Amino acid sequence: MEIISLNVGRPVTVDYRGKPLETGIYKTPVEGPVQLHTNGFVGDGQADLKHHGGPDKAVCA
C-alpha cells in the first residue's frame, strides 16, 4: 500500500439551508508525518462524535 494523501481539518460552521451547521467534512492535505493518537490524527476533528471519530473510528481509509 502507498499513502497518496493524508487530509485533516477541524470542524467549521457553515450555512446550510439558512441554518448554521457544524461539519468536519472540509479536510486539506498535509505534508510529511502526522501523529496518530487514540482519537485520530493531530490537527483533525469531527463535528458529529456520535457517528464519527473516537478510538473505534479514528481513521477512515
Short mmCIF file of C-alpha atoms in Angstrom, two decimals:
data_model
loop_
_atom_site.label_atom_id
_atom_site.label_comp_id
_atom_site.label_asym_id
_atom_site.label_seq_id
_atom_site.Cartn_x
_atom_site.Cartn_y
_atom_site.Cartn_z
CA MET A 1 0.00 0.00 0.00
CA GLU A 2 1.04 3.57 -0.69
CA ILE A 3 -0.44 6.60 1.02
CA ILE A 4 -1.29 9.09 -1.71
CA SER A 5 -2.77 11.80 0.50
CA LEU A 6 -3.43 12.38 4.20
CA ASN A 7 -6.11 15.01 4.80
CA VAL A 8 -7.02 16.63 8.12
CA GLY A 9 -9.14 19.56 9.25
CA ARG A 10 -11.05 20.97 12.20
CA PRO A 11 -14.84 21.31 12.19
CA VAL A 12 -16.27 24.56 10.86
CA THR A 13 -19.73 26.09 10.96
CA VAL A 14 -21.37 26.66 7.57
CA ASP A 15 -24.74 27.97 6.47
CA TYR A 16 -26.95 25.09 5.32
CA ARG A 17 -30.43 25.96 4.11
CA GLY A 18 -30.43 29.13 6.17
CA LYS A 19 -29.24 27.47 9.40
CA PRO A 20 -25.80 27.04 10.97
CA LEU A 21 -24.39 23.53 10.62
CA GLU A 22 -21.14 22.31 12.16
CA THR A 23 -19.28 19.94 9.85
CA GLY A 24 -15.90 18.26 9.72
CA ILE A 25 -16.06 17.40 6.01
CA TYR A 26 -13.58 20.06 4.89
CA LYS A 27 -10.14 18.44 5.01
CA THR A 28 -6.90 19.55 3.37
CA PRO A 29 -3.76 17.55 2.51
CA VAL A 30 -0.78 17.71 4.86
CA GLU A 31 2.89 17.30 4.06
CA GLY A 32 5.11 14.90 5.99
CA PRO A 33 4.42 12.80 9.07
CA VAL A 34 1.38 13.43 11.29
CA GLN A 35 0.99 11.92 14.75
CA LEU A 36 -1.86 9.47 15.20
CA HIS A 37 -3.38 9.17 18.66
CA THR A 38 -6.23 7.04 20.02
CA ASN A 39 -8.84 9.52 18.81
CA GLY A 40 -7.32 10.41 15.44
CA PHE A 41 -4.66 12.48 13.73
CA VAL A 42 -3.23 15.66 15.23
CA GLY A 43 -4.94 18.62 13.54
CA ASP A 44 -8.08 16.69 12.64
CA GLY A 45 -11.52 16.78 14.19
CA GLN A 46 -15.11 15.69 13.69
CA ALA A 47 -18.31 17.62 14.35
CA ASP A 48 -20.57 14.60 14.99
CA LEU A 49 -18.76 12.49 17.58
CA LYS A 50 -21.70 10.11 17.91
CA HIS A 51 -21.15 8.77 14.39
CA HIS A 52 -17.55 9.83 13.64
CA GLY A 53 -14.23 9.84 15.48
CA GLY A 54 -13.24 8.12 18.70
CA PRO A 55 -10.97 5.13 19.23
CA ASP A 56 -13.09 2.78 17.11
CA LYS A 57 -13.44 5.27 14.22
CA ALA A 58 -10.21 7.25 14.34
CA VAL A 59 -9.06 6.65 10.76
CA CYS A 60 -11.02 6.32 7.53
CA ALA A 61 -9.07 4.64 4.72
#
